[in-house]
Coordinates of C-alpha atoms and ligand atoms in Angstrom, one line a residue:
X18 CA -9.4 -7.1 -14.3
X19 CA -6.1 -4.9 -14.0
X20 CA -4.1 -5.1 -16.9
X21 CA -0.8 -3.4 -17.2
X22 CA 0.7 -4.5 -20.7
X23 CA 2.9 -1.5 -20.6
X24 CA 3.7 1.6 -18.5
X25 CA 4.4 4.4 -20.7
X26 CA 2.3 7.4 -19.4
X27 CA 0.1 8.2 -16.4
X28 CA -2.6 8.6 -19.0
X29 CA -2.7 4.7 -19.6
X30 CA -4.2 4.7 -16.0
X31 CA -7.5 5.2 -14.4
X32 CA -7.8 6.3 -10.9
X33 CA -8.9 2.7 -10.2
X34 CA -5.6 1.3 -11.6
X35 CA -3.6 3.7 -9.6
X36 CA -5.3 2.6 -6.5
X37 CA -4.6 -1.0 -7.3
X38 CA -1.1 0.0 -7.8
X39 CA -0.7 1.9 -4.5
X40 CA -2.7 -0.9 -2.6
X41 CA -0.1 -3.4 -4.0
X42 CA 2.7 -1.2 -3.2
X43 CA 1.7 -1.2 0.7
X44 CA 1.3 -5.1 0.5
X45 CA 5.0 -4.9 -0.7
X46 CA 6.3 -3.4 2.4
X47 CA 6.6 -6.9 4.0
X48 CA 7.6 -8.6 1.1
X49 CA 10.4 -6.0 0.5
X50 CA 11.9 -6.9 3.9
X51 CA 11.1 -10.8 3.8
X52 CA 11.9 -11.0 0.0
X53 CA 10.0 -13.4 -2.2
X54 CA 10.4 -15.8 -5.3
X55 CA 7.4 -14.3 -7.2
X56 CA 9.4 -13.4 -10.1
X57 CA 12.1 -16.0 -10.0
X58 CA 13.1 -16.8 -13.6
X59 CA 12.1 -13.5 -15.1
X60 CA 14.7 -11.0 -16.3
X61 CA 14.4 -7.3 -16.3
X62 CA 16.6 -5.2 -18.7
X63 CA 17.5 -1.7 -17.6
X64 CA 18.1 0.4 -20.6
X65 CA 19.3 4.0 -19.2
X66 CA 20.5 6.3 -22.1
X67 CA 20.4 9.0 -19.5
X68 CA 21.6 9.1 -16.1
X69 CA 19.9 8.0 -13.1
X70 CA 20.7 6.8 -9.5
X71 CA 17.3 6.3 -7.8
X72 CA 15.2 5.0 -10.7
X73 CA 17.7 2.4 -12.3
X74 CA 18.9 1.0 -8.8
X75 CA 15.2 1.0 -6.8
X76 CA 14.0 -0.8 -10.2
X77 CA 16.8 -3.2 -10.0
X78 CA 16.4 -3.7 -6.0
X79 CA 12.7 -3.9 -6.4
X80 CA 13.5 -6.8 -9.1
X81 CA 15.9 -8.5 -6.9
X82 CA 13.7 -8.5 -3.8
X83 CA 11.2 -10.4 -5.9
X84 CA 13.6 -13.1 -7.0
X85 CA 14.1 -11.9 -10.6
X86 CA 17.4 -11.2 -12.3
X87 CA 18.7 -8.0 -13.9
X88 CA 21.0 -6.8 -16.7
X89 CA 21.3 -3.7 -18.8
X90 CA 23.4 -0.5 -19.1
X91 CA 23.6 3.0 -17.4
X92 CA 25.6 5.0 -20.1
X93 CA 24.8 5.2 -23.7
X94 CA 28.4 5.6 -24.4
X95 CA 29.1 1.9 -23.9
X96 CA 26.2 0.7 -26.3
X97 CA 26.0 0.4 -30.0
X98 CA 23.3 3.1 -30.0
X99 CA 25.8 5.4 -28.6
X100 CA 29.1 4.1 -30.3
X101 CA 27.9 2.9 -33.8
X102 CA 24.4 4.6 -34.2
X103 CA 22.2 1.8 -33.8
X104 CA 18.5 3.0 -33.7
X105 CA 16.2 2.4 -30.7
X106 CA 13.7 0.1 -32.7
X107 CA 16.8 -2.2 -33.4
X108 CA 17.9 -2.1 -29.8
X109 CA 14.7 -3.0 -28.4
X110 CA 14.2 -5.9 -31.1
X111 CA 17.6 -7.0 -29.6
X112 CA 16.8 -6.8 -26.0
X113 CA 13.4 -8.3 -26.3
X114 CA 15.3 -11.7 -27.0
X115 CA 17.4 -11.2 -23.9
X116 CA 14.8 -10.3 -21.3
X117 CA 11.1 -10.4 -19.9
X118 CA 10.6 -6.6 -19.3
X119 CA 12.4 -3.3 -20.3
X120 CA 12.7 -0.4 -18.2
X121 CA 13.9 2.4 -20.3
X122 CA 15.1 5.9 -19.5
X123 CA 15.8 7.9 -22.7
X124 CA 16.2 11.8 -23.5
X125 CA 13.7 12.1 -26.1
X126 CA 10.1 12.8 -25.7
X127 CA 8.0 10.0 -27.0
X128 CA 10.8 7.4 -26.7
X129 CA 9.1 5.1 -24.4
X130 CA 6.0 4.9 -26.6
X131 CA 8.1 4.2 -29.8
X132 CA 10.0 1.5 -27.7
X133 CA 6.6 -0.1 -26.8
X134 CA 5.5 -0.1 -30.5
X135 CA 8.7 -2.3 -31.4
X136 CA 8.7 -4.5 -28.4
X137 CA 7.0 -7.9 -27.9
X138 CA 7.7 -7.7 -23.9
X139 CA 6.5 -5.0 -21.6
X140 CA 8.3 -1.5 -21.5
X141 CA 8.1 0.6 -18.4
X142 CA 8.9 4.2 -19.0
X143 CA 11.7 5.4 -16.4
X144 CA 11.6 8.8 -17.7
X145 CA 11.1 10.0 -21.6
X146 CA 12.8 13.6 -22.1
X147 CA 11.0 16.4 -20.6
X148 CA 7.6 14.6 -21.2
X149 CA 6.9 11.9 -18.3
X150 CA 8.2 10.0 -15.6
X151 CA 5.3 7.7 -14.6
X152 CA 6.7 5.5 -12.2
X153 CA 8.1 8.6 -10.1
X154 CA 4.6 10.0 -10.2
X155 CA 3.1 6.7 -8.8
X156 CA 5.8 6.9 -5.9
X157 CA 5.0 10.2 -5.2
X158 CA 1.2 9.3 -4.7
X159 CA 2.1 6.5 -2.5
X160 CA 4.4 8.7 -0.4
X161 CA 1.8 11.2 -0.1
X162 CA -0.8 8.6 0.8
X163 CA 1.6 7.0 3.1
X164 CA 2.8 10.1 5.0
X165 CA -0.7 12.0 4.8
X166 CA -3.1 8.9 5.2
X167 CA -4.9 10.2 2.2
X168 CA -4.6 12.2 -1.1
X169 CA -8.2 13.6 -1.6
X170 CA -8.9 16.8 0.2
X171 CA -4.9 17.8 0.5
X172 CA -3.6 21.1 -1.0
X173 CA -0.3 20.4 -2.9
X174 CA 2.1 22.8 -4.2
X175 CA 4.4 21.9 -7.2
X176 CA 7.3 24.0 -7.2
X177 CA 10.5 24.7 -9.3
X178 CA 11.0 23.6 -12.9
X179 CA 7.6 23.0 -14.0
X180 CA 8.4 23.5 -17.9
X181 CA 11.3 20.7 -18.4
X182 CA 10.7 18.7 -15.0
X183 CA 9.0 15.5 -16.2
X184 CA 8.1 14.2 -12.5
X185 CA 5.8 17.3 -12.1
X186 CA 4.0 16.6 -15.5
X187 CA 3.5 13.0 -14.6
X188 CA 2.3 14.0 -10.9
X189 CA 0.1 16.9 -12.2
X190 CA -1.8 14.4 -14.4
X191 CA -2.0 11.9 -11.8
X192 CA -3.4 14.4 -9.2
X193 CA -6.1 15.2 -12.0
X194 CA -7.6 12.0 -11.0
X195 CA -7.9 13.0 -7.4
X196 CA -9.9 15.8 -5.4
X197 CA -6.9 18.0 -4.3
X198 CA -6.2 22.1 -4.6
X199 CA -3.0 22.7 -6.7
X200 CA -0.5 25.7 -6.4
X201 CA 1.8 26.0 -9.3
X202 CA 5.1 27.9 -8.3
X203 CA 7.7 28.4 -10.9
X204 CA 9.9 31.2 -12.3
X205 CA 8.3 32.9 -15.0
X206 CA 10.2 31.3 -17.8
X207 CA 9.6 27.7 -16.3
X208 CA 5.8 27.7 -15.7
X209 CA 3.7 24.3 -16.2
X210 CA 2.8 23.8 -19.6
X211 CA -0.9 25.0 -20.4
X212 CA -2.1 21.6 -21.7
X213 CA -1.5 20.2 -18.0
X214 CA -2.9 23.2 -16.4
X215 CA -6.0 22.5 -18.7
X216 CA -6.2 18.7 -17.7
X217 CA -5.9 19.7 -14.1
X218 CA -8.8 22.3 -14.5
X219 CA -11.1 20.3 -16.8
X220 CA -10.9 17.3 -14.0
X221 CA -12.3 20.0 -11.6
X222 CA -9.2 20.7 -9.5
X223 CA -8.9 24.2 -7.8
X224 CA -5.6 25.5 -9.7
X225 CA -3.7 28.5 -9.0
X226 CA -0.1 29.9 -10.1
X227 CA 1.8 31.9 -7.6
X228 CA 4.9 34.0 -8.2
X229 CA 6.9 33.1 -5.0
X230 CA 8.2 30.2 -2.7
X231 CA 6.8 31.8 0.2
X232 CA 3.2 31.7 -1.4
X233 CA 3.9 28.0 -2.4
X234 CA 4.7 26.8 1.2
X235 CA 2.0 28.8 3.0
X236 CA -1.2 26.9 4.0
X237 CA -0.3 23.7 2.1
X238 CA -0.3 20.0 3.1
X239 CA 2.6 18.9 0.6
X240 CA 5.5 20.9 -1.0
X241 CA 6.7 18.9 -3.9
X242 CA 10.0 21.0 -5.1
X243 CA 12.2 20.3 -8.1
X244 CA 15.4 20.8 -9.4
X245 CA 16.1 23.1 -12.5
X246 CA 16.7 20.9 -15.3
X247 CA 19.7 22.5 -16.3
X248 CA 20.5 19.7 -19.1
X249 CA 17.2 20.5 -20.9
X250 CA 17.5 24.2 -21.4
X251 CA 18.7 25.0 -25.1
X252 CA 20.6 28.0 -24.1
X253 CA 22.8 27.9 -20.9
X254 CA 22.1 31.7 -20.4
X255 CA 18.3 30.9 -19.9
X256 CA 19.6 28.5 -16.9
X257 CA 21.6 31.0 -15.5
X258 CA 18.8 34.0 -15.3
X259 CA 16.6 31.5 -13.3
X260 CA 19.0 29.3 -11.3
X261 CA 18.8 29.8 -7.5
X262 CA 15.4 32.0 -8.0
X263 CA 12.9 29.2 -6.0
X264 CA 14.7 27.8 -2.8
X265 CA 13.5 26.5 0.5
X266 CA 15.5 27.3 3.4
X267 CA 14.9 27.4 6.9
X268 CA 12.8 30.6 6.5
X269 CA 10.5 29.0 4.2
X270 CA 9.8 26.0 6.5
X271 CA 9.2 28.4 9.2
X272 CA 6.0 29.6 7.2
X273 CA 4.8 26.0 6.8
X274 CA 2.4 24.1 8.9
X275 CA 3.8 21.9 11.1
X276 CA 2.2 18.6 9.9
X277 CA 3.0 19.6 6.1
X278 CA 5.6 17.7 4.4
X279 CA 8.5 18.4 1.7
X280 CA 9.0 16.0 -1.0
X281 CA 11.5 16.2 -3.9
X282 CA 11.9 13.5 -6.6
X283 CA 15.8 14.1 -6.1
X284 CA 18.4 14.6 -7.1
X285 CA 18.5 18.2 -5.7
X286 CA 21.3 20.7 -6.3
X287 CA 20.6 23.9 -4.1
X288 CA 16.7 24.2 -4.2
X289 CA 16.5 22.9 -0.7
X290 CA 19.1 23.9 1.8
X291 CA 20.9 21.4 3.5
X292 CA 19.8 22.7 6.9
X293 CA 16.3 21.7 6.0
X294 CA 16.9 18.0 6.0
X295 CA 16.8 17.8 9.7
X296 CA 13.3 19.4 10.1
X297 CA 10.2 17.2 10.5
X298 CA 8.8 18.6 7.2
X299 CA 11.7 17.2 5.2
X300 CA 10.5 13.7 3.8
X301 CA 12.3 13.3 0.7
X302 CA 14.7 10.6 1.7
X303 CA 11.7 8.5 3.1
X304 CA 10.1 9.2 -0.3
X305 CA 13.2 7.6 -1.9
X306 CA 12.4 4.4 -0.2
X307 CA 8.9 4.3 -1.6
X308 CA 10.4 3.9 -5.1
X309 CA 11.3 0.2 -4.1
X310 CA 8.0 -0.9 -2.9
X311 CA 6.2 1.1 -5.6
X312 CA 8.1 -0.4 -8.4
X313 CA 8.0 -3.9 -6.8
X314 CA 4.2 -3.4 -7.2
X315 CA 4.6 -2.4 -11.0
X316 CA 6.7 -5.3 -11.7
X317 CA 4.4 -7.8 -9.8
X318 CA 1.4 -6.3 -11.8
X319 CA 3.1 -6.4 -15.0
X320 CA 3.7 -10.1 -14.9
X321 CA 0.5 -11.0 -13.3
Ligands
CP521 N1 13.8 10.7 -9.4 C1 14.8 10.4 -10.2 O1 14.2 10.1 -11.4 O2 16.0 10.2 -9.7 P1 17.1 9.7 -10.7 O3 17.3 10.6 -11.9 O4 18.4 9.4 -9.8 O5 16.6 8.4 -11.3

């Protein structure tokens, strides 16, 4: 029996749970086009204490395609949390009286778990600090499975900001449940947290750390590139020291297998050259659409 009371961390999901979400996402491809009334009468609240384009809008698109309604905010400055110092707990106790599910993005690690503890309605983590972004990892897995026809057996490079990038943390944890080979490629100061490397290795994954983007793109099936998370650096000089160090240009694409793909959670700054967008390997804008069907699946399963 599949139960999804909240979605806070990839650690809350077994591989079997993830497969149910990916299978349901595939079924949502047709529903997304034809639309449905499955969640008619349900209200989704989007509480975005941090900026977002894709996550918030794809959740809203998903809810609307399922016949539900949406309310919320996308700027902490217009809320009583931002303007008057209201606590997260009191915000949640308020919103649970207005909606049936909460989708929340917040700058603090652990915030989604705290929200779920105070909420009587389901909470979905849409990004908590530098810690996790579980629905992004699910849409990333769905994208890999859809584009490569499988996940097991692939070699996947996680590149860029592996320290502050929450998407790679959730994706690394999720890939620990599969039989894949992992390359980790980051500037020295932005390497993956040892705890996540340990988790991958304990799960039996072959994990190697490489020092250059050239090594990262060679002989792999998937290159998962990420932005350096400027907003999370405590000292801007540390950001200036690493920015622009890892970039994919046509030169790196030329080193990739013809059937390999480049994914990116977006937004990008300059880590993938715009000229790469026209290559067959560039699949990150196809990946964006998969956020709609994956989030339709998550909302459907939350209410089922
Ligand atoms: N991938 C992602 O989380 O994008 P947004 O920040 O635009 O939501």
